[in-house]
Amino acid sequence: MIRACRANASDGILCTVLGQNAVHGAFAGYSGITVGICNTHYVYFPIPEVISYPRAVDPNSRMWHRCLTSTGQPDFV
């Protein structure tokens, strides 16, 4: 997890759960996966599928401005 500020308790819990799920996946014999959240469930994503195409965020979109506002980040655009 990459953050621009110090981690809080929720970040620690999320990282712990993601790490535990990654270990469970490895012990189950999966390789080339990453763990994420999809519709409130922890799931395994194949890494080649995750990186198969680039994703871009429109810096002028309403969703991006909501993200900046909710996280308290400055708008450098």
PDB file of N, CA and C in Angstrom:
ATOM      1  N   MET A   1       0.847  -1.157   0.000  1.00  0.00           N
ATOM      2  CA  MET A   1       0.000   0.000   0.000  1.00  0.00           C
ATOM      3  C   MET A   1       0.900   1.229   0.000  1.00  0.00           C
ATOM      4  N   ILE A   2       0.607   2.155  -0.864  1.00  0.00           N
ATOM      5  CA  ILE A   2       1.385   3.393  -0.953  1.00  0.00           C
ATOM      6  C   ILE A   2       0.539   4.519  -0.385  1.00  0.00           C
ATOM      7  N   ARG A   3       1.091   5.245   0.552  1.00  0.00           N
ATOM      8  CA  ARG A   3       0.378   6.345   1.188  1.00  0.00           C
ATOM      9  C   ARG A   3       1.266   7.571   1.222  1.00  0.00           C
ATOM     10  N   ALA A   4       0.653   8.731   1.220  1.00  0.00           N
ATOM     11  CA  ALA A   4       1.393   9.981   1.319  1.00  0.00           C
ATOM     12  C   ALA A   4       1.441  10.473   2.763  1.00  0.00           C
ATOM     13  N   CYS A   5       0.822   9.725   3.651  1.00  0.00           N
ATOM     14  CA  CYS A   5       0.816  10.118   5.059  1.00  0.00           C
ATOM     15  C   CYS A   5       1.025   8.862   5.907  1.00  0.00           C
ATOM     16  N   ARG A   6       1.133   9.048   7.205  1.00  0.00           N
ATOM     17  CA  ARG A   6       1.343   7.921   8.105  1.00  0.00           C
ATOM     18  C   ARG A   6       0.134   6.994   8.087  1.00  0.00           C
ATOM     19  N   ALA A   7       0.401   5.722   8.213  1.00  0.00           N
ATOM     20  CA  ALA A   7      -0.673   4.728   8.235  1.00  0.00           C
ATOM     21  C   ALA A   7      -1.454   4.833   9.540  1.00  0.00           C
ATOM     22  N   ASN A   8      -2.756   4.622   9.444  1.00  0.00           N
ATOM     23  CA  ASN A   8      -3.583   4.606  10.647  1.00  0.00           C
ATOM     24  C   ASN A   8      -3.982   3.158  10.951  1.00  0.00           C
ATOM     25  N   ALA A   9      -4.803   2.955  11.948  1.00  0.00           N
ATOM     26  CA  ALA A   9      -5.177   1.604  12.369  1.00  0.00           C
ATOM     27  C   ALA A   9      -5.914   0.852  11.270  1.00  0.00           C
ATOM     28  N   SER A  10      -6.776   1.530  10.538  1.00  0.00           N
ATOM     29  CA  SER A  10      -7.512   0.873   9.452  1.00  0.00           C
ATOM     30  C   SER A  10      -6.568   0.386   8.363  1.00  0.00           C
ATOM     31  N   ASP A  11      -5.540   1.172   8.058  1.00  0.00           N
ATOM     32  CA  ASP A  11      -4.548   0.752   7.063  1.00  0.00           C
ATOM     33  C   ASP A  11      -3.820  -0.500   7.535  1.00  0.00           C
ATOM     34  N   GLY A  12      -3.475  -0.530   8.795  1.00  0.00           N
ATOM     35  CA  GLY A  12      -2.786  -1.696   9.345  1.00  0.00           C
ATOM     36  C   GLY A  12      -3.634  -2.952   9.273  1.00  0.00           C
ATOM     37  N   ILE A  13      -4.913  -2.807   9.579  1.00  0.00           N
ATOM     38  CA  ILE A  13      -5.823  -3.953   9.510  1.00  0.00           C
ATOM     39  C   ILE A  13      -5.965  -4.427   8.073  1.00  0.00           C
ATOM     40  N   LEU A  14      -6.145  -3.497   7.135  1.00  0.00           N
ATOM     41  CA  LEU A  14      -6.284  -3.871   5.728  1.00  0.00           C
ATOM     42  C   LEU A  14      -5.035  -4.586   5.231  1.00  0.00           C
ATOM     43  N   CYS A  15      -3.869  -4.058   5.539  1.00  0.00           N
ATOM     44  CA  CYS A  15      -2.621  -4.696   5.101  1.00  0.00           C
ATOM     45  C   CYS A  15      -2.457  -6.078   5.718  1.00  0.00           C
ATOM     46  N   THR A  16      -2.851  -6.235   6.968  1.00  0.00           N
ATOM     47  CA  THR A  16      -2.771  -7.547   7.614  1.00  0.00           C
ATOM     48  C   THR A  16      -3.672  -8.555   6.923  1.00  0.00           C
ATOM     49  N   VAL A  17      -4.906  -8.159   6.640  1.00  0.00           N
ATOM     50  CA  VAL A  17      -5.856  -9.069   5.993  1.00  0.00           C
ATOM     51  C   VAL A  17      -5.401  -9.405   4.578  1.00  0.00           C
ATOM     52  N   LEU A  18      -4.921  -8.405   3.827  1.00  0.00           N
ATOM     53  CA  LEU A  18      -4.432  -8.679   2.474  1.00  0.00           C
ATOM     54  C   LEU A  18      -3.229  -9.620   2.517  1.00  0.00           C
ATOM     55  N   GLY A  19      -2.340  -9.408   3.466  1.00  0.00           N
ATOM     56  CA  GLY A  19      -1.176 -10.278   3.605  1.00  0.00           C
ATOM     57  C   GLY A  19      -1.562 -11.701   3.967  1.00  0.00           C
ATOM     58  N   GLN A  20      -2.508 -11.847   4.892  1.00  0.00           N
ATOM     59  CA  GLN A  20      -2.960 -13.186   5.268  1.00  0.00           C
ATOM     60  C   GLN A  20      -3.599 -13.902   4.083  1.00  0.00           C
ATOM     61  N   ASN A  21      -4.399 -13.186   3.313  1.00  0.00           N
ATOM     62  CA  ASN A  21      -5.032 -13.801   2.147  1.00  0.00           C
ATOM     63  C   ASN A  21      -4.003 -14.166   1.088  1.00  0.00           C
ATOM     64  N   ALA A  22      -2.959 -13.366   0.938  1.00  0.00           N
ATOM     65  CA  ALA A  22      -1.901 -13.695  -0.017  1.00  0.00           C
ATOM     66  C   ALA A  22      -1.179 -14.975   0.403  1.00  0.00           C
ATOM     67  N   VAL A  23      -0.938 -15.131   1.698  1.00  0.00           N
ATOM     68  CA  VAL A  23      -0.293 -16.349   2.192  1.00  0.00           C
ATOM     69  C   VAL A  23      -1.209 -17.551   1.994  1.00  0.00           C
ATOM     70  N   HIS A  24      -2.498 -17.394   2.250  1.00  0.00           N
ATOM     71  CA  HIS A  24      -3.440 -18.493   2.023  1.00  0.00           C
ATOM     72  C   HIS A  24      -3.439 -18.908   0.554  1.00  0.00           C
ATOM     73  N   GLY A  25      -3.390 -17.930  -0.340  1.00  0.00           N
ATOM     74  CA  GLY A  25      -3.331 -18.242  -1.766  1.00  0.00           C
ATOM     75  C   GLY A  25      -2.065 -18.986  -2.133  1.00  0.00           C
ATOM     76  N   ALA A  26      -0.943 -18.571  -1.560  1.00  0.00           N
ATOM     77  CA  ALA A  26       0.330 -19.247  -1.840  1.00  0.00           C
ATOM     78  C   ALA A  26       0.311 -20.675  -1.310  1.00  0.00           C
ATOM     79  N   PHE A  27      -0.218 -20.867  -0.094  1.00  0.00           N
ATOM     80  CA  PHE A  27      -0.290 -22.220   0.466  1.00  0.00           C
ATOM     81  C   PHE A  27      -1.272 -23.098  -0.297  1.00  0.00           C
ATOM     82  N   ALA A  28      -2.254 -22.480  -0.957  1.00  0.00           N
ATOM     83  CA  ALA A  28      -3.206 -23.244  -1.764  1.00  0.00           C
ATOM     84  C   ALA A  28      -2.619 -23.617  -3.120  1.00  0.00           C
ATOM     85  N   GLY A  29      -1.423 -23.124  -3.408  1.00  0.00           N
ATOM     86  CA  GLY A  29      -0.754 -23.493  -4.651  1.00  0.00           C
ATOM     87  C   GLY A  29      -0.880 -22.490  -5.772  1.00  0.00           C
ATOM     88  N   TYR A  30      -1.498 -21.352  -5.495  1.00  0.00           N
ATOM     89  CA  TYR A  30      -1.638 -20.332  -6.532  1.00  0.00           C
ATOM     90  C   TYR A  30      -0.338 -19.550  -6.669  1.00  0.00           C
ATOM     91  N   SER A  31       0.002 -19.198  -7.881  1.00  0.00           N
ATOM     92  CA  SER A  31       1.143 -18.315  -8.117  1.00  0.00           C
ATOM     93  C   SER A  31       0.724 -17.297  -9.161  1.00  0.00           C
ATOM     94  N   GLY A  32       1.398 -16.174  -9.196  1.00  0.00           N
ATOM     95  CA  GLY A  32       1.058 -15.123 -10.148  1.00  0.00           C
ATOM     96  C   GLY A  32      -0.261 -14.449  -9.835  1.00  0.00           C
ATOM     97  N   ILE A  33      -0.575 -14.311  -8.543  1.00  0.00           N
ATOM     98  CA  ILE A  33      -1.826 -13.673  -8.140  1.00  0.00           C
ATOM     99  C   ILE A  33      -1.532 -12.495  -7.227  1.00  0.00           C
ATOM    100  N   THR A  34      -2.515 -11.638  -7.110  1.00  0.00           N
ATOM    101  CA  THR A  34      -2.498 -10.591  -6.106  1.00  0.00           C
ATOM    102  C   THR A  34      -3.857 -10.611  -5.427  1.00  0.00           C
ATOM    103  N   VAL A  35      -3.944 -10.068  -4.251  1.00  0.00           N
ATOM    104  CA  VAL A  35      -5.180 -10.078  -3.481  1.00  0.00           C
ATOM    105  C   VAL A  35      -5.777  -8.685  -3.506  1.00  0.00           C
ATOM    106  N   GLY A  36      -7.088  -8.618  -3.639  1.00  0.00           N
ATOM    107  CA  GLY A  36      -7.768  -7.334  -3.629  1.00  0.00           C
ATOM    108  C   GLY A  36      -9.184  -7.487  -3.116  1.00  0.00           C
ATOM    109  N   ILE A  37      -9.898  -6.387  -3.113  1.00  0.00           N
ATOM    110  CA  ILE A  37     -11.287  -6.378  -2.664  1.00  0.00           C
ATOM    111  C   ILE A  37     -12.175  -6.091  -3.866  1.00  0.00           C
ATOM    112  N   CYS A  38     -13.185  -6.917  -4.055  1.00  0.00           N
ATOM    113  CA  CYS A  38     -14.155  -6.735  -5.137  1.00  0.00           C
ATOM    114  C   CYS A  38     -15.541  -6.983  -4.560  1.00  0.00           C
ATOM    115  N   ASN A  39     -16.382  -5.967  -4.579  1.00  0.00           N
ATOM    116  CA  ASN A  39     -17.740  -6.072  -4.023  1.00  0.00           C
ATOM    117  C   ASN A  39     -17.722  -6.593  -2.584  1.00  0.00           C
ATOM    118  N   THR A  40     -16.893  -6.020  -1.771  1.00  0.00           N
ATOM    119  CA  THR A  40     -16.721  -6.305  -0.342  1.00  0.00           C
ATOM    120  C   THR A  40     -16.192  -7.712  -0.047  1.00  0.00           C
ATOM    121  N   HIS A  41     -15.694  -8.430  -1.044  1.00  0.00           N
ATOM    122  CA  HIS A  41     -15.105  -9.754  -0.848  1.00  0.00           C
ATOM    123  C   HIS A  41     -13.626  -9.697  -1.205  1.00  0.00           C
ATOM    124  N   TYR A  42     -12.818 -10.425  -0.455  1.00  0.00           N
ATOM    125  CA  TYR A  42     -11.403 -10.537  -0.788  1.00  0.00           C
ATOM    126  C   TYR A  42     -11.262 -11.604  -1.859  1.00  0.00           C
ATOM    127  N   VAL A  43     -10.603 -11.251  -2.950  1.00  0.00           N
ATOM    128  CA  VAL A  43     -10.494 -12.156  -4.095  1.00  0.00           C
ATOM    129  C   VAL A  43      -9.052 -12.196  -4.586  1.00  0.00           C
ATOM    130  N   TYR A  44      -8.740 -13.256  -5.345  1.00  0.00           N
ATOM    131  CA  TYR A  44      -7.441 -13.394  -5.993  1.00  0.00           C
ATOM    132  C   TYR A  44      -7.573 -12.897  -7.422  1.00  0.00           C
ATOM    133  N   PHE A  45      -6.676 -12.009  -7.817  1.00  0.00           N
ATOM    134  CA  PHE A  45      -6.627 -11.516  -9.186  1.00  0.00           C
ATOM    135  C   PHE A  45      -5.357 -12.030  -9.841  1.00  0.00           C
ATOM    136  N   PRO A  46      -5.426 -12.544 -11.065  1.00  0.00           N
ATOM    137  CA  PRO A  46      -4.197 -12.921 -11.770  1.00  0.00           C
ATOM    138  C   PRO A  46      -3.413 -11.668 -12.145  1.00  0.00           C
ATOM    139  N   ILE A  47      -2.136 -11.632 -11.798  1.00  0.00           N
ATOM    140  CA  ILE A  47      -1.318 -10.446 -12.049  1.00  0.00           C
ATOM    141  C   ILE A  47      -1.267 -10.080 -13.531  1.00  0.00           C
ATOM    142  N   PRO A  48      -1.111 -11.046 -14.462  1.00  0.00           N
ATOM    143  CA  PRO A  48      -1.094 -10.657 -15.883  1.00  0.00           C
ATOM    144  C   PRO A  48      -2.378  -9.943 -16.322  1.00  0.00           C
ATOM    145  N   GLU A  49      -3.504 -10.329 -15.749  1.00  0.00           N
ATOM    146  CA  GLU A  49      -4.767  -9.675 -16.097  1.00  0.00           C
ATOM    147  C   GLU A  49      -4.831  -8.264 -15.510  1.00  0.00           C
ATOM    148  N   VAL A  50      -4.292  -8.089 -14.326  1.00  0.00           N
ATOM    149  CA  VAL A  50      -4.317  -6.779 -13.668  1.00  0.00           C
ATOM    150  C   VAL A  50      -3.477  -5.768 -14.442  1.00  0.00           C
ATOM    151  N   ILE A  51      -2.336  -6.210 -14.969  1.00  0.00           N
ATOM    152  CA  ILE A  51      -1.426  -5.277 -15.647  1.00  0.00           C
ATOM    153  C   ILE A  51      -1.559  -5.310 -17.163  1.00  0.00           C
ATOM    154  N   SER A  52      -2.583  -5.987 -17.684  1.00  0.00           N
ATOM    155  CA  SER A  52      -2.692  -6.167 -19.135  1.00  0.00           C
ATOM    156  C   SER A  52      -2.988  -4.871 -19.883  1.00  0.00           C
ATOM    157  N   TYR A  53      -3.628  -3.927 -19.264  1.00  0.00           N
ATOM    158  CA  TYR A  53      -3.879  -2.659 -19.938  1.00  0.00           C
ATOM    159  C   TYR A  53      -3.785  -1.525 -18.918  1.00  0.00           C
ATOM    160  N   PRO A  54      -3.263  -0.393 -19.354  1.00  0.00           N
ATOM    161  CA  PRO A  54      -3.115   0.728 -18.423  1.00  0.00           C
ATOM    162  C   PRO A  54      -4.466   1.367 -18.103  1.00  0.00           C
ATOM    163  N   ARG A  55      -4.561   1.895 -16.918  1.00  0.00           N
ATOM    164  CA  ARG A  55      -5.774   2.597 -16.515  1.00  0.00           C
ATOM    165  C   ARG A  55      -5.400   4.044 -16.249  1.00  0.00           C
ATOM    166  N   ALA A  56      -6.253   4.938 -16.618  1.00  0.00           N
ATOM    167  CA  ALA A  56      -5.973   6.361 -16.451  1.00  0.00           C
ATOM    168  C   ALA A  56      -7.113   7.022 -15.687  1.00  0.00           C
ATOM    169  N   VAL A  57      -6.762   8.016 -14.915  1.00  0.00           N
ATOM    170  CA  VAL A  57      -7.746   8.791 -14.167  1.00  0.00           C
ATOM    171  C   VAL A  57      -7.802  10.173 -14.780  1.00  0.00           C
ATOM    172  N   ASP A  58      -8.997  10.631 -15.082  1.00  0.00           N
ATOM    173  CA  ASP A  58      -9.171  11.976 -15.617  1.00  0.00           C
ATOM    174  C   ASP A  58      -9.035  12.965 -14.460  1.00  0.00           C
ATOM    175  N   PRO A  59      -7.996  13.814 -14.460  1.00  0.00           N
ATOM    176  CA  PRO A  59      -7.795  14.731 -13.333  1.00  0.00           C
ATOM    177  C   PRO A  59      -8.852  15.823 -13.242  1.00  0.00           C
ATOM    178  N   ASN A  60      -9.704  15.932 -14.241  1.00  0.00           N
ATOM    179  CA  ASN A  60     -10.772  16.931 -14.203  1.00  0.00           C
ATOM    180  C   ASN A  60     -12.129  16.321 -13.883  1.00  0.00           C
ATOM    181  N   SER A  61     -12.168  15.028 -13.603  1.00  0.00           N
ATOM    182  CA  SER A  61     -13.446  14.363 -13.356  1.00  0.00           C
ATOM    183  C   SER A  61     -13.962  14.658 -11.947  1.00  0.00           C
ATOM    184  N   ARG A  62     -15.245  14.530 -11.803  1.00  0.00           N
ATOM    185  CA  ARG A  62     -15.889  14.750 -10.512  1.00  0.00           C
ATOM    186  C   ARG A  62     -15.414  13.718  -9.487  1.00  0.00           C
ATOM    187  N   MET A  63     -15.258  12.467  -9.939  1.00  0.00           N
ATOM    188  CA  MET A  63     -14.824  11.411  -9.023  1.00  0.00           C
ATOM    189  C   MET A  63     -13.433  11.702  -8.458  1.00  0.00           C
ATOM    190  N   TRP A  64     -12.517  12.205  -9.295  1.00  0.00           N
ATOM    191  CA  TRP A  64     -11.171  12.517  -8.816  1.00  0.00           C
ATOM    192  C   TRP A  64     -11.210  13.659  -7.802  1.00  0.00           C
ATOM    193  N   HIS A  65     -12.034  14.669  -8.051  1.00  0.00           N
ATOM    194  CA  HIS A  65     -12.142  15.782  -7.103  1.00  0.00           C
ATOM    195  C   HIS A  65     -12.768  15.323  -5.786  1.00  0.00           C
ATOM    196  N   ARG A  66     -13.692  14.377  -5.852  1.00  0.00           N
ATOM    197  CA  ARG A  66     -14.249  13.808  -4.622  1.00  0.00           C
ATOM    198  C   ARG A  66     -13.173  13.072  -3.840  1.00  0.00           C
ATOM    199  N   CYS A  67     -12.325  12.346  -4.562  1.00  0.00           N
ATOM    200  CA  CYS A  67     -11.223  11.627  -3.913  1.00  0.00           C
ATOM    201  C   CYS A  67     -10.280  12.612  -3.223  1.00  0.00           C
ATOM    202  N   LEU A  68      -9.919  13.683  -3.912  1.00  0.00           N
ATOM    203  CA  LEU A  68      -9.031  14.686  -3.326  1.00  0.00           C
ATOM    204  C   LEU A  68      -9.655  15.319  -2.087  1.00  0.00           C
ATOM    205  N   THR A  69     -10.936  15.627  -2.170  1.00  0.00           N
ATOM    206  CA  THR A  69     -11.618  16.262  -1.051  1.00  0.00           C
ATOM    207  C   THR A  69     -11.702  15.323   0.147  1.00  0.00           C
ATOM    208  N   SER A  70     -12.053  14.068  -0.100  1.00  0.00           N
ATOM    209  CA  SER A  70     -12.235  13.130   1.011  1.00  0.00           C
ATOM    210  C   SER A  70     -10.916  12.749   1.672  1.00  0.00           C
ATOM    211  N   THR A  71      -9.812  12.792   0.931  1.00  0.00           N
ATOM    212  CA  THR A  71      -8.516  12.428   1.505  1.00  0.00           C
ATOM    213  C   THR A  71      -7.705  13.630   1.959  1.00  0.00           C
ATOM    214  N   GLY A  72      -8.184  14.842   1.639  1.00  0.00           N
ATOM    215  CA  GLY A  72      -7.483  16.044   2.066  1.00  0.00           C
ATOM    216  C   GLY A  72      -6.219  16.339   1.281  1.00  0.00           C
ATOM    217  N   GLN A  73      -6.110  15.789   0.081  1.00  0.00           N
ATOM    218  CA  GLN A  73      -4.922  16.014  -0.741  1.00  0.00           C
ATOM    219  C   GLN A  73      -5.046  17.340  -1.491  1.00  0.00           C
ATOM    220  N   PRO A  74      -3.930  17.996  -1.756  1.00  0.00           N
ATOM    221  CA  PRO A  74      -3.980  19.239  -2.535  1.00  0.00           C
ATOM    222  C   PRO A  74      -4.223  18.944  -4.009  1.00  0.00           C
ATOM    223  N   ASP A  75      -4.795  19.908  -4.704  1.00  0.00           N
ATOM    224  CA  ASP A  75      -5.061  19.773  -6.136  1.00  0.00           C
ATOM    225  C   ASP A  75      -3.951  20.491  -6.890  1.00  0.00           C
ATOM    226  N   PHE A  76      -3.030  19.738  -7.473  1.00  0.00           N
ATOM    227  CA  PHE A  76      -1.893  20.318  -8.173  1.00  0.00           C
ATOM    228  C   PHE A  76      -2.155  20.545  -9.653  1.00  0.00           C
ATOM    229  N   VAL A  77      -3.348  20.244 -10.129  1.00  0.00           N
ATOM    230  CA  VAL A  77      -3.636  20.367 -11.568  1.00  0.00           C
ATOM    231  C   VAL A  77      -3.798  21.811 -11.948  1.00  0.00           C
TER     232      VAL A  77
END
